[in-house]
mmCIF file of C-alpha atoms in Angstrom:
data_model
loop_
_atom_site.group_PDB
_atom_site.id
_atom_site.type_symbol
_atom_site.label_atom_id
_atom_site.label_comp_id
_atom_site.label_asym_id
_atom_site.label_seq_id
_atom_site.Cartn_x
_atom_site.Cartn_y
_atom_site.Cartn_z
ATOM 1 C CA UNK A 1 61.049 -193.138 -68.739
ATOM 2 C CA UNK A 2 57.694 -194.806 -69.407
ATOM 3 C CA UNK A 3 56.135 -192.028 -71.501
ATOM 4 C CA UNK A 4 57.350 -188.762 -72.972
ATOM 5 C CA UNK A 5 54.273 -186.622 -73.589
ATOM 6 C CA UNK A 6 54.318 -182.989 -74.700
ATOM 7 C CA UNK A 7 50.805 -181.513 -74.545
ATOM 8 C CA UNK A 8 49.128 -178.248 -75.510
ATOM 9 C CA UNK A 9 45.741 -177.839 -73.748
ATOM 10 C CA UNK A 10 43.024 -175.446 -74.957
ATOM 11 C CA UNK A 11 40.228 -174.931 -72.427
ATOM 12 C CA UNK A 12 36.708 -175.798 -73.612
ATOM 13 C CA UNK A 13 33.684 -173.663 -72.819
ATOM 14 C CA UNK A 14 30.455 -175.419 -71.756
ATOM 15 C CA UNK A 15 28.685 -176.813 -74.782
ATOM 16 C CA UNK A 16 26.536 -179.585 -76.147
ATOM 17 C CA UNK A 17 27.774 -183.033 -75.189
ATOM 18 C CA UNK A 18 26.734 -186.277 -76.855
ATOM 19 C CA UNK A 19 26.969 -189.928 -75.792
ATOM 20 C CA UNK A 20 30.559 -191.136 -76.020
ATOM 21 C CA UNK A 21 30.963 -193.730 -78.756
ATOM 22 C CA UNK A 22 34.332 -195.477 -78.562
ATOM 23 C CA UNK A 23 35.708 -196.522 -81.937
ATOM 24 C CA UNK A 24 38.662 -198.869 -82.259
ATOM 25 C CA UNK A 25 40.426 -197.516 -85.338
ATOM 26 C CA UNK A 26 43.281 -200.046 -85.295
ATOM 27 C CA UNK A 27 44.696 -202.551 -82.811
ATOM 28 C CA UNK A 28 45.902 -200.597 -79.814
ATOM 29 C CA UNK A 29 44.139 -197.268 -80.533
ATOM 30 C CA UNK A 30 40.592 -196.347 -79.528
ATOM 31 C CA UNK A 31 39.091 -192.899 -80.155
ATOM 32 C CA UNK A 32 36.071 -191.637 -78.203
ATOM 33 C CA UNK A 33 34.549 -188.257 -79.206
ATOM 34 C CA UNK A 34 33.590 -186.404 -76.027
ATOM 35 C CA UNK A 35 32.283 -183.030 -77.158
ATOM 36 C CA UNK A 36 32.141 -180.962 -80.341
ATOM 37 C CA UNK A 37 30.737 -177.504 -79.786
ATOM 38 C CA UNK A 38 30.493 -174.233 -81.653
ATOM 39 C CA UNK A 39 31.295 -171.242 -79.459
ATOM 40 C CA UNK A 40 31.160 -167.935 -81.311
ATOM 41 C CA UNK A 41 33.584 -168.094 -84.238
ATOM 42 C CA UNK A 42 35.289 -171.287 -82.980
ATOM 43 C CA UNK A 43 34.571 -174.987 -83.121
ATOM 44 C CA UNK A 44 35.818 -176.785 -80.017
ATOM 45 C CA UNK A 45 36.756 -180.460 -80.402
ATOM 46 C CA UNK A 46 37.325 -182.818 -77.456
ATOM 47 C CA UNK A 47 38.438 -186.418 -78.086
ATOM 48 C CA UNK A 48 39.811 -189.179 -75.882
ATOM 49 C CA UNK A 49 42.515 -191.228 -77.616
ATOM 50 C CA UNK A 50 43.351 -194.450 -75.761
ATOM 51 C CA UNK A 51 46.592 -196.287 -76.499
ATOM 52 C CA UNK A 52 46.936 -199.922 -75.405
ATOM 53 C CA UNK A 53 49.901 -202.260 -75.863
ATOM 54 C CA UNK A 54 52.593 -201.915 -78.541
ATOM 55 C CA UNK A 55 51.165 -199.531 -81.117
ATOM 56 C CA UNK A 56 54.283 -199.206 -83.307
ATOM 57 C CA UNK A 57 57.422 -201.225 -83.896
ATOM 58 C CA UNK A 58 60.611 -200.054 -82.196
ATOM 59 C CA UNK A 59 62.111 -198.473 -85.329
ATOM 60 C CA UNK A 60 58.912 -196.820 -86.588
ATOM 61 C CA UNK A 61 56.732 -193.838 -85.785
ATOM 62 C CA UNK A 62 53.031 -193.214 -86.237
ATOM 63 C CA UNK A 63 51.500 -189.815 -86.943
ATOM 64 C CA UNK A 64 47.789 -189.347 -86.165
ATOM 65 C CA UNK A 65 46.058 -186.373 -87.820
ATOM 66 C CA UNK A 66 42.427 -185.535 -87.053
ATOM 67 C CA UNK A 67 40.671 -183.477 -89.701
ATOM 68 C CA UNK A 68 37.244 -182.395 -90.901
ATOM 69 C CA UNK A 69 36.169 -182.746 -94.518
ATOM 70 C CA UNK A 70 32.952 -182.186 -96.455
ATOM 71 C CA UNK A 71 31.734 -183.512 -99.808
ATOM 72 C CA UNK A 72 33.346 -180.570 -101.634
ATOM 73 C CA UNK A 73 36.771 -181.503 -100.202
ATOM 74 C CA UNK A 74 36.987 -178.564 -97.817
ATOM 75 C CA UNK A 75 39.576 -179.544 -95.208
ATOM 76 C CA UNK A 76 40.410 -178.384 -91.696
ATOM 77 C CA UNK A 77 43.305 -180.294 -90.140
ATOM 78 C CA UNK A 78 44.186 -180.359 -86.443
ATOM 79 C CA UNK A 79 47.643 -180.712 -84.849
ATOM 80 C CA UNK A 80 49.303 -184.127 -85.175
ATOM 81 C CA UNK A 81 49.884 -186.687 -82.439
ATOM 82 C CA UNK A 82 53.210 -188.520 -82.856
ATOM 83 C CA UNK A 83 53.861 -191.995 -81.394
ATOM 84 C CA UNK A 84 57.511 -193.095 -81.523
ATOM 85 C CA UNK A 85 58.818 -196.624 -81.101
ATOM 86 C CA UNK A 86 61.815 -197.026 -78.790
ATOM 87 C CA UNK A 87 64.541 -196.651 -81.448
ATOM 88 C CA UNK A 88 62.653 -193.941 -83.320
ATOM 89 C CA UNK A 89 62.313 -191.948 -80.095
ATOM 90 C CA UNK A 90 66.098 -191.797 -79.823
ATOM 91 C CA UNK A 91 66.222 -190.147 -83.251
ATOM 92 C CA UNK A 92 63.427 -187.733 -82.261
ATOM 93 C CA UNK A 93 65.248 -186.731 -79.070
ATOM 94 C CA UNK A 94 68.386 -185.912 -81.058
ATOM 95 C CA UNK A 95 66.324 -183.779 -83.430
ATOM 96 C CA UNK A 96 64.647 -182.159 -80.431
ATOM 97 C CA UNK A 97 67.994 -181.184 -78.920
ATOM 98 C CA UNK A 98 69.419 -179.977 -82.236
ATOM 99 C CA UNK A 99 66.369 -177.761 -82.840
ATOM 100 C CA UNK A 100 66.352 -176.369 -79.307
ATOM 101 C CA UNK A 101 62.917 -177.880 -78.772
ATOM 102 C CA UNK A 102 61.407 -176.259 -81.872
ATOM 103 C CA UNK A 103 60.508 -179.630 -83.422
ATOM 104 C CA UNK A 104 58.009 -180.256 -80.615
ATOM 105 C CA UNK A 105 55.960 -177.246 -81.772
ATOM 106 C CA UNK A 106 54.872 -179.258 -84.822
ATOM 107 C CA UNK A 107 52.862 -181.692 -82.693
ATOM 108 C CA UNK A 108 49.976 -181.627 -80.224
ATOM 109 C CA UNK A 109 51.591 -184.498 -78.334
ATOM 110 C CA UNK A 110 54.656 -186.718 -78.667
ATOM 111 C CA UNK A 111 54.338 -190.142 -77.035
ATOM 112 C CA UNK A 112 57.359 -192.397 -76.544
ATOM 113 C CA UNK A 113 56.525 -196.095 -76.537
ATOM 114 C CA UNK A 114 59.270 -197.367 -74.252
ATOM 115 C CA UNK A 115 57.132 -200.385 -73.385
ATOM 116 C CA UNK A 116 53.464 -201.481 -73.715
ATOM 117 C CA UNK A 117 51.194 -198.427 -73.495
ATOM 118 C CA UNK A 118 48.162 -197.963 -71.273
ATOM 119 C CA UNK A 119 47.466 -194.281 -71.707
ATOM 120 C CA UNK A 120 44.567 -191.936 -72.561
ATOM 121 C CA UNK A 121 45.308 -188.660 -74.327
ATOM 122 C CA UNK A 122 42.741 -185.919 -73.781
ATOM 123 C CA UNK A 123 42.850 -184.226 -77.191
ATOM 124 C CA UNK A 124 41.319 -180.730 -77.130
ATOM 125 C CA UNK A 125 41.632 -178.143 -79.889
ATOM 126 C CA UNK A 126 39.788 -175.085 -81.187
ATOM 127 C CA UNK A 127 39.281 -174.452 -84.916
ATOM 128 C CA UNK A 128 38.014 -171.339 -86.731
ATOM 129 C CA UNK A 129 34.386 -172.187 -87.500
ATOM 130 C CA UNK A 130 33.202 -172.222 -91.123
ATOM 131 C CA UNK A 131 29.728 -172.838 -92.483
ATOM 132 C CA UNK A 132 30.751 -175.951 -94.452
ATOM 133 C CA UNK A 133 31.590 -177.712 -91.195
ATOM 134 C CA UNK A 134 27.870 -178.307 -90.538
ATOM 135 C CA UNK A 135 27.941 -181.068 -93.178
ATOM 136 C CA UNK A 136 31.474 -182.304 -92.510
ATOM 137 C CA UNK A 137 32.728 -185.649 -91.267
ATOM 138 C CA UNK A 138 35.411 -186.125 -88.617
ATOM 139 C CA UNK A 139 38.256 -188.363 -89.807
ATOM 140 C CA UNK A 140 41.625 -189.593 -88.611
ATOM 141 C CA UNK A 141 44.650 -190.266 -90.835
ATOM 142 C CA UNK A 142 47.253 -192.739 -89.599
ATOM 143 C CA UNK A 143 50.630 -192.255 -91.279
ATOM 144 C CA UNK A 144 53.369 -194.800 -90.532
ATOM 145 C CA UNK A 145 56.811 -193.384 -91.340
ATOM 146 C CA UNK A 146 58.814 -194.506 -94.340
ATOM 147 C CA UNK A 147 61.736 -195.613 -92.153
ATOM 148 C CA UNK A 148 63.589 -198.611 -90.771
ATOM 149 C CA UNK A 149 63.370 -200.450 -94.076
ATOM 150 C CA UNK A 150 59.554 -200.263 -94.063
ATOM 151 C CA UNK A 151 57.299 -198.809 -96.715
ATOM 152 C CA UNK A 152 55.172 -195.834 -95.816
ATOM 153 C CA UNK A 153 51.609 -196.789 -94.864
ATOM 154 C CA UNK A 154 48.689 -194.360 -94.721
ATOM 155 C CA UNK A 155 45.191 -195.250 -93.481
ATOM 156 C CA UNK A 156 42.111 -193.054 -93.068
ATOM 157 C CA UNK A 157 39.295 -193.855 -90.632
ATOM 158 C CA UNK A 158 35.973 -192.011 -90.279
ATOM 159 C CA UNK A 159 35.142 -191.177 -86.676
ATOM 160 C CA UNK A 160 31.853 -189.282 -87.108
ATOM 161 C CA UNK A 161 29.576 -189.156 -90.168
ATOM 162 C CA UNK A 162 28.055 -185.836 -89.150
ATOM 163 C CA UNK A 163 28.894 -183.326 -86.472
ATOM 164 C CA UNK A 164 26.316 -182.509 -83.779
ATOM 165 C CA UNK A 165 24.062 -179.610 -84.776
ATOM 166 C CA UNK A 166 25.226 -176.440 -83.006
ATOM 167 C CA UNK A 167 22.871 -174.273 -81.004
ATOM 168 C CA UNK A 168 21.725 -171.157 -82.926
ATOM 169 C CA UNK A 169 24.175 -168.343 -82.393
ATOM 170 C CA UNK A 170 23.000 -164.756 -81.934
ATOM 171 C CA UNK A 171 23.506 -162.565 -84.965
ATOM 172 C CA UNK A 172 26.065 -159.931 -84.116
ATOM 173 C CA UNK A 173 27.589 -157.698 -86.749
ATOM 174 C CA UNK A 174 31.155 -156.842 -85.796
ATOM 175 C CA UNK A 175 33.755 -155.223 -88.008
ATOM 176 C CA UNK A 176 36.943 -157.194 -87.679
ATOM 177 C CA UNK A 177 40.271 -157.637 -89.378
ATOM 178 C CA UNK A 178 40.829 -160.733 -91.552
ATOM 179 C CA UNK A 179 42.306 -163.686 -89.654
ATOM 180 C CA UNK A 180 45.290 -165.275 -91.413
ATOM 181 C CA UNK A 181 46.197 -168.918 -90.746
ATOM 182 C CA UNK A 182 49.702 -169.980 -91.783
ATOM 183 C CA UNK A 183 49.979 -173.611 -92.878
ATOM 184 C CA UNK A 184 51.712 -175.908 -95.378
ATOM 185 C CA UNK A 185 51.206 -178.896 -97.673
ATOM 186 C CA UNK A 186 54.021 -181.453 -98.093
ATOM 187 C CA UNK A 187 54.492 -183.739 -101.114
ATOM 188 C CA UNK A 188 56.979 -186.641 -101.456
ATOM 189 C CA UNK A 189 57.699 -188.275 -104.851
ATOM 190 C CA UNK A 190 60.132 -191.049 -105.786
ATOM 191 C CA UNK A 191 62.036 -191.928 -108.968
ATOM 192 C CA UNK A 192 63.586 -194.841 -110.836
ATOM 193 C CA UNK A 193 67.370 -195.179 -110.744
ATOM 194 C CA UNK A 194 69.009 -192.387 -112.757
ATOM 195 C CA UNK A 195 65.657 -190.967 -113.923
ATOM 196 C CA UNK A 196 64.069 -187.551 -113.463
ATOM 197 C CA UNK A 197 60.667 -188.148 -115.077
ATOM 198 C CA UNK A 198 57.635 -188.253 -112.781
ATOM 199 C CA UNK A 199 55.862 -191.615 -112.924
ATOM 200 C CA UNK A 200 52.444 -191.827 -111.283
ATOM 201 C CA UNK A 201 52.608 -195.648 -111.328
ATOM 202 C CA UNK A 202 55.824 -195.822 -109.274
ATOM 203 C CA UNK A 203 55.638 -196.699 -105.562
ATOM 204 C CA UNK A 204 53.359 -194.237 -103.676
ATOM 205 C CA UNK A 205 53.489 -191.480 -106.311
ATOM 206 C CA UNK A 206 49.875 -191.868 -107.426
ATOM 207 C CA UNK A 207 48.523 -191.031 -103.969
ATOM 208 C CA UNK A 208 50.954 -188.136 -103.530
ATOM 209 C CA UNK A 209 50.115 -186.656 -106.942
ATOM 210 C CA UNK A 210 46.390 -187.041 -106.274
ATOM 211 C CA UNK A 211 46.769 -185.113 -103.024
ATOM 212 C CA UNK A 212 48.801 -182.431 -104.792
ATOM 213 C CA UNK A 213 46.214 -182.093 -107.567
ATOM 214 C CA UNK A 214 43.423 -181.794 -105.003
ATOM 215 C CA UNK A 215 45.265 -179.058 -103.122
ATOM 216 C CA UNK A 216 46.044 -177.057 -106.284
ATOM 217 C CA UNK A 217 42.426 -177.371 -107.431
ATOM 218 C CA UNK A 218 41.126 -176.134 -104.068
ATOM 219 C CA UNK A 219 43.623 -173.267 -104.004
ATOM 220 C CA UNK A 220 42.626 -172.241 -107.524
ATOM 221 C CA UNK A 221 38.908 -172.209 -106.652
ATOM 222 C CA UNK A 222 39.153 -170.662 -103.163
ATOM 223 C CA UNK A 223 39.944 -166.948 -103.124
ATOM 224 C CA UNK A 224 40.747 -167.173 -99.403
ATOM 225 C CA UNK A 225 43.827 -169.351 -100.070
ATOM 226 C CA UNK A 226 47.025 -167.569 -101.035
ATOM 227 C CA UNK A 227 50.115 -169.599 -101.929
ATOM 228 C CA UNK A 228 53.201 -167.833 -100.574
ATOM 229 C CA UNK A 229 55.954 -170.125 -101.844
ATOM 230 C CA UNK A 230 56.577 -173.575 -103.291
ATOM 231 C CA UNK A 231 59.902 -175.007 -102.113
ATOM 232 C CA UNK A 232 61.065 -178.037 -104.132
ATOM 233 C CA UNK A 233 64.244 -179.999 -103.362
ATOM 234 C CA UNK A 234 65.492 -182.954 -105.378
ATOM 235 C CA UNK A 235 67.739 -185.726 -104.036
ATOM 236 C CA UNK A 236 69.702 -188.688 -105.372
ATOM 237 C CA UNK A 237 71.026 -191.899 -103.861
ATOM 238 C CA UNK A 238 74.860 -192.085 -103.567
ATOM 239 C CA UNK A 239 75.616 -194.680 -106.250
ATOM 240 C CA UNK A 240 77.531 -193.314 -109.231
ATOM 241 C CA UNK A 241 79.347 -190.016 -109.735
ATOM 242 C CA UNK A 242 78.562 -187.302 -107.161
ATOM 243 C CA UNK A 243 78.705 -184.490 -109.748
ATOM 244 C CA UNK A 244 76.218 -186.254 -112.021
ATOM 245 C CA UNK A 245 73.953 -187.008 -109.064
ATOM 246 C CA UNK A 246 73.938 -183.307 -108.167
ATOM 247 C CA UNK A 247 72.636 -182.564 -111.652
ATOM 248 C CA UNK A 248 70.152 -185.460 -111.439
ATOM 249 C CA UNK A 249 68.703 -184.142 -108.170
ATOM 250 C CA UNK A 250 68.288 -180.694 -109.742
ATOM 251 C CA UNK A 251 66.486 -182.168 -112.772
ATOM 252 C CA UNK A 252 64.108 -184.009 -110.436
ATOM 253 C CA UNK A 253 63.233 -180.743 -108.694
ATOM 254 C CA UNK A 254 62.701 -178.994 -112.033
ATOM 255 C CA UNK A 255 60.482 -181.864 -113.207
ATOM 256 C CA UNK A 256 58.088 -181.352 -110.303
ATOM 257 C CA UNK A 257 58.107 -177.583 -110.847
ATOM 258 C CA UNK A 258 57.085 -178.079 -114.473
ATOM 259 C CA UNK A 259 54.423 -180.570 -113.400
ATOM 260 C CA UNK A 260 52.929 -178.061 -110.937
ATOM 261 C CA UNK A 261 53.034 -175.252 -113.485
ATOM 262 C CA UNK A 262 51.026 -177.526 -115.775
ATOM 263 C CA UNK A 263 48.338 -177.881 -113.078
ATOM 264 C CA UNK A 264 47.819 -174.097 -113.037
ATOM 265 C CA UNK A 265 48.548 -172.799 -116.548
ATOM 266 C CA UNK A 266 48.845 -169.036 -116.750
ATOM 267 C CA UNK A 267 49.611 -168.612 -113.057
ATOM 268 C CA UNK A 268 52.833 -166.620 -112.900
ATOM 269 C CA UNK A 269 52.500 -165.238 -109.368
ATOM 270 C CA UNK A 270 53.649 -168.408 -107.566
ATOM 271 C CA UNK A 271 57.123 -168.119 -106.035
ATOM 272 C CA UNK A 272 58.853 -171.391 -106.959
ATOM 273 C CA UNK A 273 62.131 -172.164 -105.181
ATOM 274 C CA UNK A 274 63.945 -175.240 -106.530
ATOM 275 C CA UNK A 275 67.138 -176.720 -105.146
ATOM 276 C CA UNK A 276 69.471 -179.660 -105.682
ATOM 277 C CA UNK A 277 70.034 -181.719 -102.536
ATOM 278 C CA UNK A 278 72.517 -183.950 -104.350
ATOM 279 C CA UNK A 279 73.428 -187.295 -102.813
ATOM 280 C CA UNK A 280 71.388 -187.657 -99.629
ATOM 281 C CA UNK A 281 73.986 -188.944 -97.158
ATOM 282 C CA UNK A 282 72.048 -187.488 -94.209
ATOM 283 C CA UNK A 283 68.930 -189.400 -95.251
ATOM 284 C CA UNK A 284 71.034 -192.533 -95.694
ATOM 285 C CA UNK A 285 72.426 -192.180 -92.158
ATOM 286 C CA UNK A 286 68.940 -191.718 -90.683
ATOM 287 C CA UNK A 287 67.448 -194.730 -92.448
ATOM 288 C CA UNK A 288 70.531 -196.839 -91.810
ATOM 289 C CA UNK A 289 70.360 -196.160 -88.082
ATOM 290 C CA UNK A 290 66.727 -197.338 -88.007
ATOM 291 C CA UNK A 291 67.434 -200.437 -90.114
ATOM 292 C CA UNK A 292 68.628 -203.979 -89.457
ATOM 293 C CA UNK A 293 71.247 -203.906 -92.233
ATOM 294 C CA UNK A 294 74.136 -206.380 -91.861
ATOM 295 C CA UNK A 295 77.186 -204.692 -90.211
ATOM 296 C CA UNK A 296 75.099 -201.553 -89.676
ATOM 297 C CA UNK A 297 77.506 -199.978 -87.181
ATOM 298 C CA UNK A 298 80.476 -200.329 -89.522
ATOM 299 C CA UNK A 299 78.430 -198.870 -92.362
ATOM 300 C CA UNK A 300 77.405 -195.925 -90.179
ATOM 301 C CA UNK A 301 81.058 -195.206 -89.392
ATOM 302 C CA UNK A 302 81.707 -194.821 -93.098
ATOM 303 C CA UNK A 303 78.515 -192.872 -93.883
ATOM 304 C CA UNK A 304 79.016 -190.444 -90.972
ATOM 305 C CA UNK A 305 82.820 -190.454 -91.087
ATOM 306 C CA UNK A 306 85.343 -187.863 -92.202
ATOM 307 C CA UNK A 307 85.748 -188.877 -95.874
ATOM 308 C CA UNK A 308 84.729 -185.613 -97.523
ATOM 309 C CA UNK A 309 84.892 -186.827 -101.126
ATOM 310 C CA UNK A 310 81.518 -188.497 -101.764
ATOM 311 C CA UNK A 311 82.835 -190.847 -104.444
ATOM 312 C CA UNK A 312 85.606 -192.101 -102.154
ATOM 313 C CA UNK A 313 83.087 -192.468 -99.337
ATOM 314 C CA UNK A 314 80.868 -194.613 -101.541
ATOM 315 C CA UNK A 315 83.883 -196.740 -102.521
ATOM 316 C CA UNK A 316 84.625 -197.333 -98.819
ATOM 317 C CA UNK A 317 81.003 -198.309 -98.231
ATOM 318 C CA UNK A 318 81.087 -200.747 -101.164
ATOM 319 C CA UNK A 319 84.253 -202.367 -99.817
ATOM 320 C CA UNK A 320 82.790 -203.295 -96.411
ATOM 321 C CA UNK A 321 82.751 -207.051 -95.745
ATOM 322 C CA UNK A 322 82.891 -208.117 -99.377
ATOM 323 C CA UNK A 323 80.056 -205.792 -100.369
ATOM 324 C CA UNK A 324 77.233 -207.477 -98.450
ATOM 325 C CA UNK A 325 76.218 -204.386 -96.401
ATOM 326 C CA UNK A 326 76.255 -202.246 -99.547
ATOM 327 C CA UNK A 327 74.056 -204.683 -101.458
ATOM 328 C CA UNK A 328 71.473 -204.610 -98.678
ATOM 329 C CA UNK A 329 71.654 -200.800 -98.484
ATOM 330 C CA UNK A 330 71.265 -200.545 -102.259
ATOM 331 C CA UNK A 331 68.217 -202.789 -102.192
ATOM 332 C CA UNK A 332 66.462 -201.611 -99.027
ATOM 333 C CA UNK A 333 67.441 -197.953 -98.469
ATOM 334 C CA UNK A 334 68.584 -196.346 -101.713
ATOM 335 C CA UNK A 335 65.080 -196.396 -103.328
ATOM 336 C CA UNK A 336 63.810 -194.014 -100.607
ATOM 337 C CA UNK A 337 66.629 -191.559 -101.335
ATOM 338 C CA UNK A 338 65.788 -191.126 -105.040
ATOM 339 C CA UNK A 339 63.130 -188.528 -104.462
ATOM 340 C CA UNK A 340 61.901 -184.967 -104.564
ATOM 341 C CA UNK A 341 60.321 -183.178 -101.605
ATOM 342 C CA UNK A 342 57.936 -180.274 -102.019
ATOM 343 C CA UNK A 343 56.663 -177.870 -99.358
ATOM 344 C CA UNK A 344 53.831 -175.498 -100.221
ATOM 345 C CA UNK A 345 53.594 -172.553 -97.837
ATOM 346 C CA UNK A 346 50.204 -170.857 -97.975
ATOM 347 C CA UNK A 347 47.803 -168.730 -95.944
ATOM 348 C CA UNK A 348 44.070 -169.074 -95.397
ATOM 349 C CA UNK A 349 42.465 -165.651 -94.965
ATOM 350 C CA UNK A 350 39.299 -165.894 -92.891
ATOM 351 C CA UNK A 351 37.238 -162.803 -93.732
#
């Protein structure tokens, strides 16, 4: 199979076109805006995204998110495009089958890089139009997964400094019901070994906290945004006692809850849901499968095996081949497991 592409097409109405300006945003990816048009209450966006060669490594994935933003940090994000390397695609296909295909609904397109690419994606979406978009820029965020022993990498490229001016629309007064857009904001923080205090200077935490602060500030100042729930789950890496790690993961979740409550003092209406994920053996298995750890297959047999007692399972993992696989796992994979994940479910009410 050369490509696996899952596409959702939204038909564009005739509108104002502008000269195509191809922009190479990184080696192997070129974006050419074709048409951006306001039609009634919608903004129609048409882009050509050209993929050439090997865009990602075999055990990595790349998420492309196009979004509009103005100087006041108003944001309107569009559906993601996911590019999977060969090994990463195998993991995606398992998740696809386990979810009954539901995982594909998260993306505009999923592209499997089984070999060098030579492919143009016609990216067409419609957004609810808002007045601030007249002064917005069009940007693209490139997010390389934190997998296969690699650090997460995030880059942002500007595609257009200013959107084309729309043709004047006739003034029509129509009584209509509010339009509610369901969406979410995800945050990922990491911790030192055995610690539950949030450190902004640790790994990628500063960028994640900055994004969280920006979202909370916008939600506080925008009456159209309603936060429905904040779901926080803490995790721990498997070294040490499983019972103590369960408590540690819970304290990490509570630490982020307290941090977020401090960002919005006096706000008691937010529905916080915290949970302890304990030792993240599932995350270990996923990262291990994407890695090049010594004796990886033997380690996977232990991690995914039938030893139900977590402490005994860790002892078996430590004992493999004189401890060499465990030392590499401890150094390269465990740091990603000491984390807390936060999902903010919210609605934007377009009146």
